[in-house]
Amino acid sequence: MIAIENISKIFKTKSGTVVGVDNVSLTIEKGEIYGIVGYSGAGKSTLIRCINVLERPTTGKVIIDGVDLLSLSDKALRQERQSIGMIFQGFYLVSSKTVFDNIAFALKAAGMEKRKRKERVLELLELVGLSDKVDHYPAQLSGGQKQRVSIARALANNPKVLLCDEATSALDPSTTKSILKLLKKINQELGITIVIITHEMEVVKEICDRCAVMQDGKVIEEGQSYDIFAEPTKPLTKQFIKSVLDFELPQKLVEACTGTLVQLQFRGNLASEAVVSDMLQKHKVSGNILHGKVEYIKETPLGIFIMELNGEQSEIDGAIRYLEDRIQQVEVIQ
Ligand SMILES: Nc1ncnc2c1ncn2[C@@H]1O[C@H](COP(=O)(O)OP(=O)(O)O)[C@@H](O)[C@H]1O
Ligand SMILES: [Mg+2]
């Protein structure tokens, strides 16, 4: 439903030109939660701002539900933007307005009459779990509550897309989780397509169906989040994944090992113990689990185990072949 075609954005500055986004093409499906990951300066914000044409790309096309946004008149573009909500790391609430007025303002701007506005604001506050804060001012709210208000405001005019630029980056881990849970609910219950920019792989792990990794203005890797976690190909992607799935063994432990170290990756179903115990029964090796971790990538498990195998080399080779036939990824690490 969102098609970004060969988007580039080149900034002209006093000291020369800066490439913000470099020939990016992406398709984001209706109802999907899509993550865009990268370090600071990778071009994420510039790209997401091109989606609602807050930034006009130097070249390329942005097509939402068949409408080519860059070909629209200013008036038609303003109208089309109503269907795209956006939230930011810094919330951008108006500090002199109450929670109610911060949200009602968006409805007023869209021309909704007063009585309807009140009804809608209360409905939105209920959705984001802030019904008791209707008359509070932003300064009286926590970071998580402020972000909830900005989500309510972004959803006020029933958008079909919600763009989130580092929406959880200023929040602590448990508040981040609660905001991600709210975004998931909004996606599931209202069917809103969500595009999330983040430098935190945890965010992708929690809620993104698919994701893209950006570096130097380019998308360097893209796919189902699960596949990216299970089998990252680019060094930068591997680095991001490591922040969540870190499984480096302590050097001392590695040095003390006399046998063969194998790393096993289990995807989807975790019938891991059965495979490992069968392997131990069928081959004359002893196995010692040194490390095990299971992460859930948007509810689907991904497990990593490191085992030390001891025994005759031919038995160990046989055991490894047995595992290779049954497990997605088996790697001899020492
Ligand atoms: N308005 C601007 N003028 C000049 N350069 C910009 C502007 N906006 C962004 N850039 C540059 O574009 C690149 C990408 O920035 P940005 O999209 O903000 O990255 P990210 O959101 O991934 O941190 C950076 O090198 C940044 O300095
Ligand atoms: Mg940014």
mmCIF file of C-alpha atoms and ligand atoms in Angstrom:
data_model
loop_
_atom_site.group_PDB
_atom_site.id
_atom_site.type_symbol
_atom_site.label_atom_id
_atom_site.label_comp_id
_atom_site.label_asym_id
_atom_site.label_seq_id
_atom_site.Cartn_x
_atom_site.Cartn_y
_atom_site.Cartn_z
ATOM 1 C CA MET A 1 0.000 0.000 0.000
ATOM 2 C CA ILE A 2 2.973 2.308 0.548
ATOM 3 C CA ALA A 3 5.380 2.158 -2.352
ATOM 4 C CA ILE A 4 8.588 4.115 -2.133
ATOM 5 C CA GLU A 5 10.260 4.079 -5.506
ATOM 6 C CA ASN A 6 13.877 5.127 -6.013
ATOM 7 C CA ILE A 7 13.736 7.897 -3.440
ATOM 8 C CA SER A 8 16.793 10.105 -3.091
ATOM 9 C CA LYS A 9 17.096 13.230 -1.009
ATOM 10 C CA ILE A 10 20.064 15.504 -1.500
ATOM 11 C CA PHE A 11 20.480 18.486 0.825
ATOM 12 C CA LYS A 12 22.283 21.558 -0.400
ATOM 13 C CA THR A 13 24.217 23.150 2.437
ATOM 14 C CA LYS A 14 26.762 25.951 2.619
ATOM 15 C CA SER A 15 29.566 23.418 2.813
ATOM 16 C CA GLY A 16 28.297 21.392 -0.138
ATOM 17 C CA THR A 17 25.736 18.701 -0.827
ATOM 18 C CA VAL A 18 24.724 16.009 1.677
ATOM 19 C CA VAL A 19 23.058 12.800 0.573
ATOM 20 C CA GLY A 20 20.313 12.074 3.117
ATOM 21 C CA VAL A 21 18.626 9.199 1.301
ATOM 22 C CA ASP A 22 20.257 7.375 -1.584
ATOM 23 C CA ASN A 23 17.965 5.609 -4.061
ATOM 24 C CA VAL A 24 15.715 3.694 -1.677
ATOM 25 C CA SER A 25 12.825 1.533 -2.839
ATOM 26 C CA LEU A 26 10.515 -0.210 -0.367
ATOM 27 C CA THR A 27 7.008 -1.602 -0.329
ATOM 28 C CA ILE A 28 5.043 -1.627 2.903
ATOM 29 C CA GLU A 29 1.892 -3.725 2.943
ATOM 30 C CA LYS A 30 -1.450 -2.669 4.345
ATOM 31 C CA GLY A 31 -1.821 -3.626 8.012
ATOM 32 C CA GLU A 32 1.861 -4.347 8.462
ATOM 33 C CA ILE A 33 4.217 -3.064 11.157
ATOM 34 C CA TYR A 34 7.411 -2.171 9.327
ATOM 35 C CA GLY A 35 10.685 -1.232 11.029
ATOM 36 C CA ILE A 36 13.490 0.911 9.635
ATOM 37 C CA VAL A 37 16.692 0.428 11.617
ATOM 38 C CA GLY A 38 19.985 2.258 11.505
ATOM 39 C CA TYR A 39 22.415 4.363 13.436
ATOM 40 C CA SER A 40 22.167 8.113 13.716
ATOM 41 C CA GLY A 41 22.708 9.813 10.377
ATOM 42 C CA ALA A 42 21.695 6.767 8.320
ATOM 43 C CA GLY A 43 18.845 8.673 6.683
ATOM 44 C CA LYS A 44 15.894 7.145 8.559
ATOM 45 C CA SER A 45 14.152 10.388 9.515
ATOM 46 C CA THR A 46 14.658 11.866 6.072
ATOM 47 C CA LEU A 47 13.153 8.744 4.485
ATOM 48 C CA ILE A 48 10.112 8.634 6.781
ATOM 49 C CA ARG A 49 9.570 12.374 6.265
ATOM 50 C CA CYS A 50 9.478 11.695 2.526
ATOM 51 C CA ILE A 51 6.554 9.292 3.100
ATOM 52 C CA ASN A 52 4.282 12.136 4.207
ATOM 53 C CA VAL A 53 6.163 14.675 2.090
ATOM 54 C CA LEU A 54 7.298 16.743 5.055
ATOM 55 C CA GLU A 55 10.455 16.416 3.005
ATOM 56 C CA ARG A 56 10.178 16.577 -0.775
ATOM 57 C CA PRO A 57 12.466 13.934 -2.280
ATOM 58 C CA THR A 58 14.977 15.110 -4.881
ATOM 59 C CA THR A 59 14.019 12.145 -7.071
ATOM 60 C CA GLY A 60 11.668 9.194 -6.836
ATOM 61 C CA LYS A 61 8.031 8.484 -6.094
ATOM 62 C CA VAL A 62 5.866 7.957 -3.010
ATOM 63 C CA ILE A 63 2.642 6.125 -3.768
ATOM 64 C CA ILE A 64 0.066 5.455 -1.057
ATOM 65 C CA ASP A 65 -2.975 3.393 -2.010
ATOM 66 C CA GLY A 66 -2.349 4.195 -5.630
ATOM 67 C CA VAL A 67 -2.036 7.962 -5.093
ATOM 68 C CA ASP A 68 1.246 9.506 -6.231
ATOM 69 C CA LEU A 69 1.765 12.050 -3.428
ATOM 70 C CA LEU A 70 4.408 14.070 -5.222
ATOM 71 C CA SER A 71 2.105 14.851 -8.120
ATOM 72 C CA LEU A 72 -0.610 16.374 -5.893
ATOM 73 C CA SER A 73 -1.420 20.059 -5.542
ATOM 74 C CA ASP A 74 -0.671 21.617 -2.138
ATOM 75 C CA LYS A 75 -4.347 21.441 -1.215
ATOM 76 C CA ALA A 76 -4.759 17.815 -2.252
ATOM 77 C CA LEU A 77 -1.530 16.933 -0.438
ATOM 78 C CA ARG A 78 -2.804 18.565 2.776
ATOM 79 C CA GLN A 79 -5.957 16.484 2.459
ATOM 80 C CA GLU A 80 -3.999 13.289 1.833
ATOM 81 C CA ARG A 81 -1.755 13.980 4.838
ATOM 82 C CA GLN A 82 -4.818 13.693 7.103
ATOM 83 C CA SER A 83 -4.603 9.971 6.475
ATOM 84 C CA ILE A 84 -1.017 9.796 7.740
ATOM 85 C CA GLY A 85 -0.411 10.287 11.471
ATOM 86 C CA MET A 86 3.045 10.834 12.892
ATOM 87 C CA ILE A 87 4.670 10.641 16.318
ATOM 88 C CA PHE A 88 8.157 11.650 17.369
ATOM 89 C CA GLN A 89 10.766 11.047 20.030
ATOM 90 C CA GLY A 90 10.143 14.542 21.456
ATOM 91 C CA PHE A 91 6.297 14.288 21.606
ATOM 92 C CA TYR A 92 5.776 17.932 20.488
ATOM 93 C CA LEU A 93 2.776 18.598 22.726
ATOM 94 C CA VAL A 94 1.684 22.189 23.282
ATOM 95 C CA SER A 95 2.676 22.892 26.878
ATOM 96 C CA SER A 96 0.061 25.609 27.439
ATOM 97 C CA LYS A 97 -2.806 23.322 26.391
ATOM 98 C CA THR A 98 -4.401 20.505 28.400
ATOM 99 C CA VAL A 99 -4.345 16.921 27.216
ATOM 100 C CA PHE A 100 -7.910 17.425 25.953
ATOM 101 C CA ASP A 101 -7.028 20.529 23.967
ATOM 102 C CA ASN A 102 -3.851 19.041 22.532
ATOM 103 C CA ILE A 103 -5.962 16.335 20.908
ATOM 104 C CA ALA A 104 -9.047 18.455 20.156
ATOM 105 C CA PHE A 105 -6.815 20.885 18.272
ATOM 106 C CA ALA A 106 -6.085 18.262 15.604
ATOM 107 C CA LEU A 107 -9.822 17.643 15.173
ATOM 108 C CA LYS A 108 -10.610 21.337 14.993
ATOM 109 C CA ALA A 109 -7.966 21.796 12.322
ATOM 110 C CA ALA A 110 -9.695 19.063 10.325
ATOM 111 C CA GLY A 111 -13.039 20.894 10.676
ATOM 112 C CA MET A 112 -14.894 18.704 13.175
ATOM 113 C CA GLU A 113 -17.699 20.389 15.119
ATOM 114 C CA LYS A 114 -17.330 20.989 18.836
ATOM 115 C CA ARG A 115 -19.702 18.379 20.273
ATOM 116 C CA LYS A 116 -18.266 15.632 18.082
ATOM 117 C CA ARG A 117 -14.753 16.710 19.050
ATOM 118 C CA LYS A 118 -15.425 16.104 22.716
ATOM 119 C CA GLU A 119 -16.786 12.635 22.056
ATOM 120 C CA ARG A 120 -13.820 11.754 19.859
ATOM 121 C CA VAL A 121 -11.194 13.051 22.306
ATOM 122 C CA LEU A 122 -12.673 10.991 25.146
ATOM 123 C CA GLU A 123 -12.784 7.933 22.899
ATOM 124 C CA LEU A 124 -9.121 8.436 21.956
ATOM 125 C CA LEU A 125 -8.059 8.906 25.571
ATOM 126 C CA GLU A 126 -9.802 5.678 26.466
ATOM 127 C CA LEU A 127 -7.948 3.908 23.644
ATOM 128 C CA VAL A 128 -4.546 5.063 24.905
ATOM 129 C CA GLY A 129 -5.434 4.488 28.568
ATOM 130 C CA LEU A 130 -5.391 8.108 29.732
ATOM 131 C CA SER A 131 -9.039 8.850 30.487
ATOM 132 C CA ASP A 132 -8.081 10.164 33.924
ATOM 133 C CA LYS A 133 -5.619 12.735 32.534
ATOM 134 C CA VAL A 134 -8.009 14.715 30.375
ATOM 135 C CA ASP A 135 -7.441 18.037 32.189
ATOM 136 C CA HIS A 136 -3.746 17.607 32.911
ATOM 137 C CA TYR A 137 -1.043 19.687 31.283
ATOM 138 C CA PRO A 138 1.907 18.008 29.523
ATOM 139 C CA ALA A 139 4.287 19.031 32.330
ATOM 140 C CA GLN A 140 2.214 16.924 34.729
ATOM 141 C CA LEU A 141 2.714 13.765 32.659
ATOM 142 C CA SER A 142 5.480 11.166 32.485
ATOM 143 C CA GLY A 143 7.308 10.547 29.203
ATOM 144 C CA GLY A 144 5.206 7.470 28.476
ATOM 145 C CA GLN A 145 1.985 9.374 29.146
ATOM 146 C CA LYS A 146 3.110 12.221 26.884
ATOM 147 C CA GLN A 147 3.753 9.739 24.109
ATOM 148 C CA ARG A 148 0.263 8.282 24.655
ATOM 149 C CA VAL A 149 -1.221 11.747 24.202
ATOM 150 C CA SER A 150 0.751 12.256 21.015
ATOM 151 C CA ILE A 151 -0.440 8.855 19.761
ATOM 152 C CA ALA A 152 -4.057 9.861 20.513
ATOM 153 C CA ARG A 153 -3.494 13.117 18.627
ATOM 154 C CA ALA A 154 -1.924 11.287 15.670
ATOM 155 C CA LEU A 155 -4.924 8.940 15.494
ATOM 156 C CA ALA A 156 -7.529 11.703 15.898
ATOM 157 C CA ASN A 157 -8.487 11.903 12.234
ATOM 158 C CA ASN A 158 -8.545 8.139 11.639
ATOM 159 C CA PRO A 159 -5.346 7.839 9.620
ATOM 160 C CA LYS A 160 -4.581 4.686 7.679
ATOM 161 C CA VAL A 161 -0.859 4.994 8.348
ATOM 162 C CA LEU A 162 1.040 5.887 11.519
ATOM 163 C CA LEU A 163 4.677 6.964 11.153
ATOM 164 C CA CYS A 164 6.816 6.717 14.296
ATOM 165 C CA ASP A 165 10.196 8.451 14.371
ATOM 166 C CA GLU A 166 12.158 7.058 17.335
ATOM 167 C CA ALA A 167 8.921 7.158 19.346
ATOM 168 C CA THR A 168 10.348 5.101 22.195
ATOM 169 C CA SER A 169 13.958 6.294 22.134
ATOM 170 C CA ALA A 170 13.504 8.747 25.025
ATOM 171 C CA LEU A 171 11.710 6.194 27.208
ATOM 172 C CA ASP A 172 12.977 3.650 29.728
ATOM 173 C CA PRO A 173 12.745 -0.055 28.803
ATOM 174 C CA SER A 174 9.506 -0.825 30.652
ATOM 175 C CA THR A 175 7.743 2.290 29.335
ATOM 176 C CA THR A 176 9.044 1.391 25.862
ATOM 177 C CA LYS A 177 7.398 -2.019 26.200
ATOM 178 C CA SER A 178 4.062 -0.495 27.205
ATOM 179 C CA ILE A 179 4.113 1.932 24.259
ATOM 180 C CA LEU A 180 5.014 -0.893 21.862
ATOM 181 C CA LYS A 181 2.106 -2.886 23.268
ATOM 182 C CA LEU A 182 -0.190 0.053 22.580
ATOM 183 C CA LEU A 183 1.107 0.352 19.012
ATOM 184 C CA LYS A 184 0.503 -3.364 18.511
ATOM 185 C CA LYS A 185 -3.062 -2.960 19.774
ATOM 186 C CA ILE A 186 -3.655 -0.011 17.433
ATOM 187 C CA ASN A 187 -2.326 -2.077 14.538
ATOM 188 C CA GLN A 188 -4.449 -5.105 15.360
ATOM 189 C CA GLU A 189 -7.687 -3.454 16.420
ATOM 190 C CA LEU A 190 -7.777 -0.519 14.029
ATOM 191 C CA GLY A 191 -5.857 -2.142 11.171
ATOM 192 C CA ILE A 192 -3.534 0.862 10.897
ATOM 193 C CA THR A 193 -0.289 0.327 8.981
ATOM 194 C CA ILE A 194 2.655 1.351 11.161
ATOM 195 C CA VAL A 195 6.138 2.395 10.055
ATOM 196 C CA ILE A 196 8.649 2.575 12.889
ATOM 197 C CA ILE A 197 12.085 4.127 12.790
ATOM 198 C CA THR A 198 14.449 3.023 15.501
ATOM 199 C CA HIS A 199 18.053 2.401 16.406
ATOM 200 C CA GLU A 200 16.936 -0.255 18.897
ATOM 201 C CA MET A 201 16.699 -3.806 17.599
ATOM 202 C CA GLU A 202 14.528 -4.629 20.638
ATOM 203 C CA VAL A 203 11.754 -2.595 19.053
ATOM 204 C CA VAL A 204 11.948 -4.620 15.850
ATOM 205 C CA LYS A 205 12.037 -7.827 17.871
ATOM 206 C CA GLU A 206 8.901 -6.901 19.782
ATOM 207 C CA ILE A 207 6.559 -5.721 17.066
ATOM 208 C CA CYS A 208 7.863 -5.474 13.506
ATOM 209 C CA ASP A 209 6.679 -7.950 10.869
ATOM 210 C CA ARG A 210 9.360 -6.846 8.435
ATOM 211 C CA CYS A 211 12.259 -4.460 8.624
ATOM 212 C CA ALA A 212 14.912 -2.682 6.606
ATOM 213 C CA VAL A 213 18.415 -1.783 7.751
ATOM 214 C CA MET A 214 19.765 1.574 6.578
ATOM 215 C CA GLN A 215 23.346 2.757 6.295
ATOM 216 C CA ASP A 216 24.656 5.863 4.536
ATOM 217 C CA GLY A 217 21.253 6.675 3.081
ATOM 218 C CA LYS A 218 20.802 3.228 1.564
ATOM 219 C CA VAL A 219 18.769 0.172 2.512
ATOM 220 C CA ILE A 220 21.423 -2.521 2.878
ATOM 221 C CA GLU A 221 19.218 -5.408 4.000
ATOM 222 C CA GLU A 222 15.493 -6.017 4.102
ATOM 223 C CA GLY A 223 13.087 -8.830 4.913
ATOM 224 C CA GLN A 224 10.906 -10.587 7.463
ATOM 225 C CA SER A 225 12.149 -9.593 10.917
ATOM 226 C CA TYR A 226 12.455 -13.247 11.863
ATOM 227 C CA ASP A 227 14.728 -14.013 8.910
ATOM 228 C CA ILE A 228 16.847 -10.950 9.615
ATOM 229 C CA PHE A 229 17.338 -12.106 13.216
ATOM 230 C CA ALA A 230 17.985 -15.729 12.267
ATOM 231 C CA GLU A 231 20.270 -15.052 9.327
ATOM 232 C CA PRO A 232 21.605 -11.511 9.051
ATOM 233 C CA THR A 233 23.961 -11.164 6.085
ATOM 234 C CA LYS A 234 25.519 -7.670 6.307
ATOM 235 C CA PRO A 235 28.081 -6.795 9.013
ATOM 236 C CA LEU A 236 26.003 -3.866 10.270
ATOM 237 C CA THR A 237 22.892 -6.034 10.532
ATOM 238 C CA LYS A 238 24.893 -8.649 12.440
ATOM 239 C CA GLN A 239 26.023 -5.923 14.806
ATOM 240 C CA PHE A 240 22.428 -4.827 15.418
ATOM 241 C CA ILE A 241 21.259 -8.409 15.980
ATOM 242 C CA LYS A 242 24.084 -8.988 18.430
ATOM 243 C CA SER A 243 22.669 -6.280 20.679
ATOM 244 C CA VAL A 244 19.689 -8.575 21.263
ATOM 245 C CA LEU A 245 21.077 -12.067 20.708
ATOM 246 C CA ASP A 246 24.479 -11.712 22.290
ATOM 247 C CA PHE A 247 25.917 -15.159 22.879
ATOM 248 C CA GLU A 248 29.658 -14.677 23.070
ATOM 249 C CA LEU A 249 31.133 -17.169 25.516
ATOM 250 C CA PRO A 250 33.607 -15.922 28.112
ATOM 251 C CA GLN A 251 37.141 -16.506 26.796
ATOM 252 C CA LYS A 252 38.108 -18.441 29.933
ATOM 253 C CA LEU A 253 35.319 -20.910 29.366
ATOM 254 C CA VAL A 254 36.330 -21.396 25.734
ATOM 255 C CA GLU A 255 39.973 -22.008 26.700
ATOM 256 C CA ALA A 256 38.962 -24.580 29.303
ATOM 257 C CA CYS A 257 37.015 -26.617 26.741
ATOM 258 C CA THR A 258 38.714 -29.798 25.563
ATOM 259 C CA GLY A 259 36.017 -30.961 23.165
ATOM 260 C CA THR A 260 34.328 -29.593 20.063
ATOM 261 C CA LEU A 261 32.171 -26.525 20.503
ATOM 262 C CA VAL A 262 29.049 -26.359 18.369
ATOM 263 C CA GLN A 263 26.482 -23.637 18.141
ATOM 264 C CA LEU A 264 22.944 -24.710 17.325
ATOM 265 C CA GLN A 265 20.171 -22.469 16.142
ATOM 266 C CA PHE A 266 16.572 -23.617 16.480
ATOM 267 C CA ARG A 267 13.896 -21.804 14.557
ATOM 268 C CA GLY A 268 10.168 -21.806 15.119
ATOM 269 C CA ASN A 269 9.331 -24.891 17.093
ATOM 270 C CA LEU A 270 11.666 -25.666 19.909
ATOM 271 C CA ALA A 271 11.853 -29.440 19.919
ATOM 272 C CA SER A 272 15.485 -28.846 20.744
ATOM 273 C CA GLU A 273 15.910 -31.037 23.776
ATOM 274 C CA ALA A 274 14.535 -34.056 21.930
ATOM 275 C CA VAL A 275 16.974 -33.644 19.035
ATOM 276 C CA VAL A 276 19.909 -33.155 21.376
ATOM 277 C CA SER A 277 19.043 -36.084 23.617
ATOM 278 C CA ASP A 278 18.444 -38.357 20.598
ATOM 279 C CA MET A 279 21.829 -37.328 19.243
ATOM 280 C CA LEU A 280 23.451 -38.229 22.556
ATOM 281 C CA GLN A 281 21.766 -41.638 22.543
ATOM 282 C CA LYS A 282 22.718 -42.473 18.981
ATOM 283 C CA HIS A 283 26.351 -41.395 19.157
ATOM 284 C CA LYS A 284 29.064 -42.134 21.677
ATOM 285 C CA VAL A 285 29.616 -38.555 22.692
ATOM 286 C CA SER A 286 28.985 -36.633 25.840
ATOM 287 C CA GLY A 287 27.409 -33.224 25.563
ATOM 288 C CA ASN A 288 27.574 -30.294 27.858
ATOM 289 C CA ILE A 289 25.377 -27.248 27.288
ATOM 290 C CA LEU A 290 27.424 -24.098 27.909
ATOM 291 C CA HIS A 291 24.911 -21.504 26.850
ATOM 292 C CA GLY A 292 21.266 -21.346 25.873
ATOM 293 C CA LYS A 293 18.962 -18.514 25.021
ATOM 294 C CA VAL A 294 15.547 -18.227 23.444
ATOM 295 C CA GLU A 295 14.288 -14.954 22.054
ATOM 296 C CA TYR A 296 10.806 -14.358 20.709
ATOM 297 C CA ILE A 297 10.810 -12.424 17.456
ATOM 298 C CA LYS A 298 7.293 -11.055 17.412
ATOM 299 C CA GLU A 299 6.077 -14.201 19.190
ATOM 300 C CA THR A 300 8.032 -16.761 17.162
ATOM 301 C CA PRO A 301 10.861 -18.401 19.120
ATOM 302 C CA LEU A 302 14.482 -18.353 17.995
ATOM 303 C CA GLY A 303 16.808 -20.398 20.171
ATOM 304 C CA ILE A 304 20.593 -20.487 20.324
ATOM 305 C CA PHE A 305 22.517 -23.144 22.207
ATOM 306 C CA ILE A 306 26.247 -23.723 22.523
ATOM 307 C CA MET A 307 27.359 -27.247 23.380
ATOM 308 C CA GLU A 308 30.660 -28.910 24.028
ATOM 309 C CA LEU A 309 30.890 -32.422 22.556
ATOM 310 C CA ASN A 310 33.469 -34.892 23.818
ATOM 311 C CA GLY A 311 34.343 -38.316 22.422
ATOM 312 C CA GLU A 312 36.145 -39.965 19.502
ATOM 313 C CA GLN A 313 36.426 -37.703 16.453
ATOM 314 C CA SER A 314 34.438 -40.077 14.245
ATOM 315 C CA GLU A 315 31.603 -40.118 16.785
ATOM 316 C CA ILE A 316 31.654 -36.345 17.059
ATOM 317 C CA ASP A 317 31.540 -36.021 13.264
ATOM 318 C CA GLY A 318 28.576 -38.398 13.185
ATOM 319 C CA ALA A 319 26.816 -36.461 15.942
ATOM 320 C CA ILE A 320 27.296 -33.166 14.092
ATOM 321 C CA ARG A 321 25.932 -34.666 10.865
ATOM 322 C CA TYR A 322 22.934 -35.928 12.856
ATOM 323 C CA LEU A 323 22.305 -32.421 14.167
ATOM 324 C CA GLU A 324 22.845 -30.827 10.743
ATOM 325 C CA ASP A 325 20.093 -33.007 9.298
ATOM 326 C CA ARG A 326 17.609 -31.833 11.907
ATOM 327 C CA ILE A 327 18.469 -28.309 12.957
ATOM 328 C CA GLN A 328 18.446 -25.147 10.824
ATOM 329 C CA GLN A 329 21.928 -24.006 11.656
ATOM 330 C CA VAL A 330 24.827 -25.934 13.144
ATOM 331 C CA GLU A 331 28.183 -24.230 13.365
ATOM 332 C CA VAL A 332 31.398 -25.697 14.770
ATOM 333 C CA ILE A 333 32.970 -22.799 16.619
ATOM 334 C CA GLN A 334 36.029 -24.548 18.040
HETATM 335 N N1 LIG B 1 17.791 19.644 6.605
HETATM 336 C C1 LIG B 1 18.976 19.083 6.412
HETATM 337 N N2 LIG B 1 19.988 19.760 5.839
HETATM 338 C C2 LIG B 1 21.181 19.178 5.613
HETATM 339 N N3 LIG B 1 21.477 17.912 5.909
HETATM 340 C C3 LIG B 1 20.517 17.160 6.474
HETATM 341 C C4 LIG B 1 19.216 17.710 6.765
HETATM 342 N N4 LIG B 1 18.465 16.725 7.316
HETATM 343 C C5 LIG B 1 19.255 15.642 7.396
HETATM 344 N N5 LIG B 1 20.484 15.899 6.893
HETATM 345 C C6 LIG B 1 21.612 14.940 6.767
HETATM 346 O O1 LIG B 1 21.124 13.756 6.150
HETATM 347 C C7 LIG B 1 21.701 12.619 6.724
HETATM 348 C C8 LIG B 1 20.604 11.722 7.272
HETATM 349 O O2 LIG B 1 19.961 12.366 8.382
HETATM 350 P P1 LIG B 1 18.702 11.749 9.116
HETATM 351 O O3 LIG B 1 17.684 11.381 8.117
HETATM 352 O O4 LIG B 1 18.301 12.715 10.174
HETATM 353 O O5 LIG B 1 19.302 10.421 9.769
HETATM 354 P P2 LIG B 1 18.759 9.512 10.967
HETATM 355 O O6 LIG B 1 17.319 9.861 11.200
HETATM 356 O O7 LIG B 1 18.965 8.113 10.495
HETATM 357 O O8 LIG B 1 19.609 9.825 12.153
HETATM 358 C C9 LIG B 1 22.654 13.107 7.796
HETATM 359 O O9 LIG B 1 23.933 13.175 7.257
HETATM 360 C C10 LIG B 1 22.136 14.487 8.117
HETATM 361 O O10 LIG B 1 23.144 15.311 8.579
HETATM 362 MG MG MG B 2 16.381 10.495 12.964
#
